[in-house]
């Protein structure tokens, strides 16, 4: 071990010496200035793939030595890694691609980040300015390409503009409504000498917009006049770190709280007021609570997270909207009051006002909580193979230590995990339900593995990616990235040899399905070929044991394949259709 450590120390010394040599024998260029600005913004890691046109920037990253560059196997993986890193930390994630095909491959994760209000900065290389006006090899208009899926997209055309443009990219990405930005840097601009006096710009102090007293008064008045209020909490609560204030607010009012898929965990599922995640279909348990509500207090909610028509079909609910931005227009989301301010401070101030005026209710839905609990435990002893989804979720929850980051991919499994997986803390069950992108969780787990803990060290706790076999094969190559960079993660693949969610939708639509079935490789062997540990669930008790063993490992990547019986999907629909909440 001492010999290994000595070798690693020697490698580090050699790298530092090489970086010093590169700096001393190089005239500072625009790429160096850009890297200095990235360091100033607090960037610690950049995910991406090299290309001819971004070589100057990669060389600058190497010379500087303060940012880690993570080589991925696909630009889509790089974007999902950066977006997940940003989602959990709240700091803009950064991904890098070259021009043309490389930039095009970034569009999906960039669009996902923008839709789910995640701060992301995409940096794309471009060909020399001298050939941008004409048809040329690999040239497309990247600024126009990213315009519809970002909050800001622009191209650097002069070295002296670098500090302002980098600052603007990060400022817009992290503002009151976070999202994605794209900065395009032509190769020849990167290589131009940087002005001697050019330097990164100072960062502004965080802006916290306080709620206006008259809006708090108006909110208190609306709430006091309600008979059956309900709280709908979205991912803005986690983004604002306002879960404690939400808990105090709900307890003061003594009203039920439902969350969106993306808001899962901002209100603890073991709390008496918790309803869980708002239903993905109108007759799901939680939605019956909205049927009887006359007031919806939406906190950190955006309509991209969930279609408000499902909880306000008759447009007869009064809605208070509390977020850092005003929501888009929707006929089924007519807000009586918009409070655009710091969420935590708004809830704290409003709670104090409600308390002094003794405004409280006694609204509860114990039957909803009972039904969810019964469903979660309904198959805990079921011995059938393939496994029932309820048993899979139950065993995941038993095996996963509290606080573990669980990333849930899009597909039929998302519905089961969202409905049944008890979650007590924000960002411990992360679901994309804005763009609902497939295949983000495997690379996302790699991105999450680079997050530092409070002491500044990279967190070595495992991350669990839960995904279907369809999603798994879309970005499976990033297992190699995970193994190479030392990520501590577990991937659980639900296998049904089909695009299960679409099969479910087809059967709902026409009672049959087509064009959704496929064949899988041997998942454990495939994982092992990348250098990971592969496991296959053969009998129901294997899943819990394999998860526990994998999550207890100190290093490496584990991939577990688990056969799942999705015939339960249609049984669930029938069950929900028979429920009567009128009594």
JSON list of C-alpha atoms in Angstrom, two decimals, residues 236-364:
[
{"chain": "A", "resi": 236, "resn": "UNK", "atom": "CA", "xyz": [-38.65, 25.00, -5.85]},
{"chain": "A", "resi": 237, "resn": "UNK", "atom": "CA", "xyz": [-38.84, 24.16, -2.14]},
{"chain": "A", "resi": 238, "resn": "UNK", "atom": "CA", "xyz": [-35.71, 22.01, -2.37]},
{"chain": "A", "resi": 239, "resn": "UNK", "atom": "CA", "xyz": [-33.97, 24.54, -4.61]},
{"chain": "A", "resi": 240, "resn": "UNK", "atom": "CA", "xyz": [-34.61, 27.22, -1.99]},
{"chain": "A", "resi": 241, "resn": "UNK", "atom": "CA", "xyz": [-33.76, 24.94, 0.97]},
{"chain": "A", "resi": 242, "resn": "UNK", "atom": "CA", "xyz": [-37.16, 25.83, 2.42]},
{"chain": "A", "resi": 243, "resn": "UNK", "atom": "CA", "xyz": [-38.29, 22.38, 3.58]},
{"chain": "A", "resi": 244, "resn": "UNK", "atom": "CA", "xyz": [-38.15, 23.36, 7.29]},
{"chain": "A", "resi": 245, "resn": "UNK", "atom": "CA", "xyz": [-40.30, 26.42, 6.63]},
{"chain": "A", "resi": 246, "resn": "UNK", "atom": "CA", "xyz": [-42.75, 24.32, 4.61]},
{"chain": "A", "resi": 247, "resn": "UNK", "atom": "CA", "xyz": [-43.05, 21.86, 7.49]},
{"chain": "A", "resi": 248, "resn": "UNK", "atom": "CA", "xyz": [-43.75, 24.67, 10.00]},
{"chain": "A", "resi": 249, "resn": "UNK", "atom": "CA", "xyz": [-46.26, 26.26, 7.62]},
{"chain": "A", "resi": 250, "resn": "UNK", "atom": "CA", "xyz": [-48.17, 22.98, 7.08]},
{"chain": "A", "resi": 251, "resn": "UNK", "atom": "CA", "xyz": [-48.20, 22.20, 10.81]},
{"chain": "A", "resi": 252, "resn": "UNK", "atom": "CA", "xyz": [-49.51, 25.67, 11.66]},
{"chain": "A", "resi": 253, "resn": "UNK", "atom": "CA", "xyz": [-52.34, 25.31, 9.13]},
{"chain": "A", "resi": 254, "resn": "UNK", "atom": "CA", "xyz": [-52.80, 21.58, 9.89]},
{"chain": "A", "resi": 255, "resn": "UNK", "atom": "CA", "xyz": [-53.61, 20.81, 6.26]},
{"chain": "A", "resi": 256, "resn": "UNK", "atom": "CA", "xyz": [-52.54, 17.99, 3.91]},
{"chain": "A", "resi": 257, "resn": "UNK", "atom": "CA", "xyz": [-49.45, 18.33, 1.72]},
{"chain": "A", "resi": 258, "resn": "UNK", "atom": "CA", "xyz": [-48.95, 16.66, -1.65]},
{"chain": "A", "resi": 259, "resn": "UNK", "atom": "CA", "xyz": [-45.77, 17.04, -3.68]},
{"chain": "A", "resi": 260, "resn": "UNK", "atom": "CA", "xyz": [-45.04, 16.88, -7.36]},
{"chain": "A", "resi": 261, "resn": "UNK", "atom": "CA", "xyz": [-42.81, 14.09, -8.67]},
{"chain": "A", "resi": 262, "resn": "UNK", "atom": "CA", "xyz": [-39.88, 16.55, -8.69]},
{"chain": "A", "resi": 263, "resn": "UNK", "atom": "CA", "xyz": [-40.76, 17.84, -5.24]},
{"chain": "A", "resi": 264, "resn": "UNK", "atom": "CA", "xyz": [-40.67, 14.37, -3.69]},
{"chain": "A", "resi": 265, "resn": "UNK", "atom": "CA", "xyz": [-39.04, 14.53, -0.25]},
{"chain": "A", "resi": 266, "resn": "UNK", "atom": "CA", "xyz": [-39.51, 18.25, 0.44]},
{"chain": "A", "resi": 267, "resn": "UNK", "atom": "CA", "xyz": [-42.22, 17.16, 2.89]},
{"chain": "A", "resi": 268, "resn": "UNK", "atom": "CA", "xyz": [-41.55, 13.92, 4.83]},
{"chain": "A", "resi": 269, "resn": "UNK", "atom": "CA", "xyz": [-43.78, 11.04, 3.80]},
{"chain": "A", "resi": 270, "resn": "UNK", "atom": "CA", "xyz": [-43.96, 9.79, 7.39]},
{"chain": "A", "resi": 271, "resn": "UNK", "atom": "CA", "xyz": [-45.64, 13.00, 8.57]},
{"chain": "A", "resi": 272, "resn": "UNK", "atom": "CA", "xyz": [-49.37, 12.75, 9.42]},
{"chain": "A", "resi": 273, "resn": "UNK", "atom": "CA", "xyz": [-50.15, 15.57, 6.97]},
{"chain": "A", "resi": 274, "resn": "UNK", "atom": "CA", "xyz": [-48.30, 13.96, 4.06]},
{"chain": "A", "resi": 275, "resn": "UNK", "atom": "CA", "xyz": [-50.30, 12.72, 1.06]},
{"chain": "A", "resi": 276, "resn": "UNK", "atom": "CA", "xyz": [-47.28, 11.66, -1.00]},
{"chain": "A", "resi": 277, "resn": "UNK", "atom": "CA", "xyz": [-46.84, 12.47, -4.67]},
{"chain": "A", "resi": 278, "resn": "UNK", "atom": "CA", "xyz": [-49.74, 13.90, -6.62]},
{"chain": "A", "resi": 279, "resn": "UNK", "atom": "CA", "xyz": [-51.26, 11.16, -8.79]},
{"chain": "A", "resi": 280, "resn": "UNK", "atom": "CA", "xyz": [-50.21, 10.55, -12.38]},
{"chain": "A", "resi": 281, "resn": "UNK", "atom": "CA", "xyz": [-53.83, 9.90, -13.32]},
{"chain": "A", "resi": 282, "resn": "UNK", "atom": "CA", "xyz": [-56.99, 11.62, -12.15]},
{"chain": "A", "resi": 283, "resn": "UNK", "atom": "CA", "xyz": [-58.28, 8.73, -10.01]},
{"chain": "A", "resi": 284, "resn": "UNK", "atom": "CA", "xyz": [-55.05, 8.18, -8.06]},
{"chain": "A", "resi": 285, "resn": "UNK", "atom": "CA", "xyz": [-55.45, 8.40, -4.29]},
{"chain": "A", "resi": 286, "resn": "UNK", "atom": "CA", "xyz": [-53.90, 11.81, -3.68]},
{"chain": "A", "resi": 287, "resn": "UNK", "atom": "CA", "xyz": [-56.00, 13.48, -6.34]},
{"chain": "A", "resi": 288, "resn": "UNK", "atom": "CA", "xyz": [-59.20, 12.83, -4.39]},
{"chain": "A", "resi": 289, "resn": "UNK", "atom": "CA", "xyz": [-57.88, 15.26, -1.78]},
{"chain": "A", "resi": 290, "resn": "UNK", "atom": "CA", "xyz": [-57.76, 17.95, -4.48]},
{"chain": "A", "resi": 291, "resn": "UNK", "atom": "CA", "xyz": [-61.33, 17.15, -5.53]},
{"chain": "A", "resi": 292, "resn": "UNK", "atom": "CA", "xyz": [-62.63, 18.32, -2.14]},
{"chain": "A", "resi": 293, "resn": "UNK", "atom": "CA", "xyz": [-60.21, 21.26, -1.78]},
{"chain": "A", "resi": 294, "resn": "UNK", "atom": "CA", "xyz": [-61.33, 24.84, -2.34]},
{"chain": "A", "resi": 295, "resn": "UNK", "atom": "CA", "xyz": [-57.87, 26.41, -1.98]},
{"chain": "A", "resi": 296, "resn": "UNK", "atom": "CA", "xyz": [-54.54, 25.18, -3.41]},
{"chain": "A", "resi": 297, "resn": "UNK", "atom": "CA", "xyz": [-51.44, 26.77, -1.91]},
{"chain": "A", "resi": 298, "resn": "UNK", "atom": "CA", "xyz": [-48.78, 25.96, -4.51]},
{"chain": "A", "resi": 299, "resn": "UNK", "atom": "CA", "xyz": [-45.25, 26.33, -3.13]},
{"chain": "A", "resi": 300, "resn": "UNK", "atom": "CA", "xyz": [-42.24, 26.05, -5.44]},
{"chain": "A", "resi": 301, "resn": "UNK", "atom": "CA", "xyz": [-44.50, 24.66, -8.16]},
{"chain": "A", "resi": 302, "resn": "UNK", "atom": "CA", "xyz": [-44.25, 25.12, -11.93]},
{"chain": "A", "resi": 303, "resn": "UNK", "atom": "CA", "xyz": [-46.79, 23.75, -14.38]},
{"chain": "A", "resi": 304, "resn": "UNK", "atom": "CA", "xyz": [-44.09, 21.88, -16.34]},
{"chain": "A", "resi": 305, "resn": "UNK", "atom": "CA", "xyz": [-43.78, 19.57, -13.33]},
{"chain": "A", "resi": 306, "resn": "UNK", "atom": "CA", "xyz": [-47.42, 18.50, -13.42]},
{"chain": "A", "resi": 307, "resn": "UNK", "atom": "CA", "xyz": [-50.49, 19.28, -15.52]},
{"chain": "A", "resi": 308, "resn": "UNK", "atom": "CA", "xyz": [-52.80, 21.37, -13.28]},
{"chain": "A", "resi": 309, "resn": "UNK", "atom": "CA", "xyz": [-55.82, 20.13, -15.23]},
{"chain": "A", "resi": 310, "resn": "UNK", "atom": "CA", "xyz": [-55.59, 16.86, -13.26]},
{"chain": "A", "resi": 311, "resn": "UNK", "atom": "CA", "xyz": [-56.10, 18.64, -9.94]},
{"chain": "A", "resi": 312, "resn": "UNK", "atom": "CA", "xyz": [-58.29, 21.52, -11.07]},
{"chain": "A", "resi": 313, "resn": "UNK", "atom": "CA", "xyz": [-60.37, 20.05, -13.92]},
{"chain": "A", "resi": 314, "resn": "UNK", "atom": "CA", "xyz": [-63.36, 22.31, -13.32]},
{"chain": "A", "resi": 315, "resn": "UNK", "atom": "CA", "xyz": [-61.28, 25.46, -12.79]},
{"chain": "A", "resi": 316, "resn": "UNK", "atom": "CA", "xyz": [-63.06, 26.01, -9.47]},
{"chain": "A", "resi": 317, "resn": "UNK", "atom": "CA", "xyz": [-60.09, 26.17, -7.07]},
{"chain": "A", "resi": 318, "resn": "UNK", "atom": "CA", "xyz": [-58.61, 29.33, -5.61]},
{"chain": "A", "resi": 319, "resn": "UNK", "atom": "CA", "xyz": [-54.82, 29.22, -6.08]},
{"chain": "A", "resi": 320, "resn": "UNK", "atom": "CA", "xyz": [-52.02, 31.01, -4.22]},
{"chain": "A", "resi": 321, "resn": "UNK", "atom": "CA", "xyz": [-48.72, 30.71, -6.08]},
{"chain": "A", "resi": 322, "resn": "UNK", "atom": "CA", "xyz": [-45.52, 31.06, -4.00]},
{"chain": "A", "resi": 323, "resn": "UNK", "atom": "CA", "xyz": [-42.27, 30.83, -5.95]},
{"chain": "A", "resi": 324, "resn": "UNK", "atom": "CA", "xyz": [-39.25, 32.82, -7.05]},
{"chain": "A", "resi": 325, "resn": "UNK", "atom": "CA", "xyz": [-40.90, 33.41, -10.43]},
{"chain": "A", "resi": 326, "resn": "UNK", "atom": "CA", "xyz": [-44.41, 33.94, -11.78]},
{"chain": "A", "resi": 327, "resn": "UNK", "atom": "CA", "xyz": [-45.87, 30.86, -13.43]},
{"chain": "A", "resi": 328, "resn": "UNK", "atom": "CA", "xyz": [-46.77, 30.60, -17.09]},
{"chain": "A", "resi": 329, "resn": "UNK", "atom": "CA", "xyz": [-50.39, 30.95, -18.17]},
{"chain": "A", "resi": 330, "resn": "UNK", "atom": "CA", "xyz": [-52.67, 27.93, -17.96]},
{"chain": "A", "resi": 331, "resn": "UNK", "atom": "CA", "xyz": [-56.47, 27.89, -17.95]},
{"chain": "A", "resi": 332, "resn": "UNK", "atom": "CA", "xyz": [-56.48, 25.35, -15.11]},
{"chain": "A", "resi": 333, "resn": "UNK", "atom": "CA", "xyz": [-53.99, 27.34, -13.02]},
{"chain": "A", "resi": 334, "resn": "UNK", "atom": "CA", "xyz": [-55.64, 30.76, -12.54]},
{"chain": "A", "resi": 335, "resn": "UNK", "atom": "CA", "xyz": [-53.77, 32.28, -9.61]},
{"chain": "A", "resi": 336, "resn": "UNK", "atom": "CA", "xyz": [-55.68, 34.52, -7.23]},
{"chain": "A", "resi": 337, "resn": "UNK", "atom": "CA", "xyz": [-52.37, 35.69, -5.75]},
{"chain": "A", "resi": 338, "resn": "UNK", "atom": "CA", "xyz": [-48.76, 35.46, -6.95]},
{"chain": "A", "resi": 339, "resn": "UNK", "atom": "CA", "xyz": [-46.03, 35.87, -4.36]},
{"chain": "A", "resi": 340, "resn": "UNK", "atom": "CA", "xyz": [-42.73, 36.13, -6.21]},
{"chain": "A", "resi": 341, "resn": "UNK", "atom": "CA", "xyz": [-40.12, 36.16, -3.46]},
{"chain": "A", "resi": 342, "resn": "UNK", "atom": "CA", "xyz": [-37.74, 34.03, -1.42]},
{"chain": "A", "resi": 343, "resn": "UNK", "atom": "CA", "xyz": [-39.78, 30.89, -0.65]},
{"chain": "A", "resi": 344, "resn": "UNK", "atom": "CA", "xyz": [-38.38, 30.22, 2.81]},
{"chain": "A", "resi": 345, "resn": "UNK", "atom": "CA", "xyz": [-38.83, 33.79, 3.98]},
{"chain": "A", "resi": 346, "resn": "UNK", "atom": "CA", "xyz": [-42.34, 33.94, 2.52]},
{"chain": "A", "resi": 347, "resn": "UNK", "atom": "CA", "xyz": [-43.43, 30.79, 4.34]},
{"chain": "A", "resi": 348, "resn": "UNK", "atom": "CA", "xyz": [-41.80, 31.93, 7.58]},
{"chain": "A", "resi": 349, "resn": "UNK", "atom": "CA", "xyz": [-43.48, 35.34, 7.51]},
{"chain": "A", "resi": 350, "resn": "UNK", "atom": "CA", "xyz": [-46.84, 33.89, 6.52]},
{"chain": "A", "resi": 351, "resn": "UNK", "atom": "CA", "xyz": [-46.64, 31.24, 9.26]},
{"chain": "A", "resi": 352, "resn": "UNK", "atom": "CA", "xyz": [-45.99, 33.91, 11.89]},
{"chain": "A", "resi": 353, "resn": "UNK", "atom": "CA", "xyz": [-49.00, 35.94, 10.71]},
{"chain": "A", "resi": 354, "resn": "UNK", "atom": "CA", "xyz": [-51.27, 32.86, 10.68]},
{"chain": "A", "resi": 355, "resn": "UNK", "atom": "CA", "xyz": [-50.08, 31.89, 14.16]},
{"chain": "A", "resi": 356, "resn": "UNK", "atom": "CA", "xyz": [-50.77, 35.31, 15.69]},
{"chain": "A", "resi": 357, "resn": "UNK", "atom": "CA", "xyz": [-54.28, 35.21, 14.21]},
{"chain": "A", "resi": 358, "resn": "UNK", "atom": "CA", "xyz": [-54.82, 31.59, 15.23]},
{"chain": "A", "resi": 359, "resn": "UNK", "atom": "CA", "xyz": [-55.65, 30.56, 11.66]},
{"chain": "A", "resi": 360, "resn": "UNK", "atom": "CA", "xyz": [-55.63, 26.78, 11.57]},
{"chain": "A", "resi": 361, "resn": "UNK", "atom": "CA", "xyz": [-57.70, 23.92, 10.16]},
{"chain": "A", "resi": 362, "resn": "UNK", "atom": "CA", "xyz": [-58.42, 20.27, 10.74]},
{"chain": "A", "resi": 363, "resn": "UNK", "atom": "CA", "xyz": [-58.18, 18.87, 7.22]},
{"chain": "A", "resi": 364, "resn": "UNK", "atom": "CA", "xyz": [-56.88, 15.33, 6.91]}
]
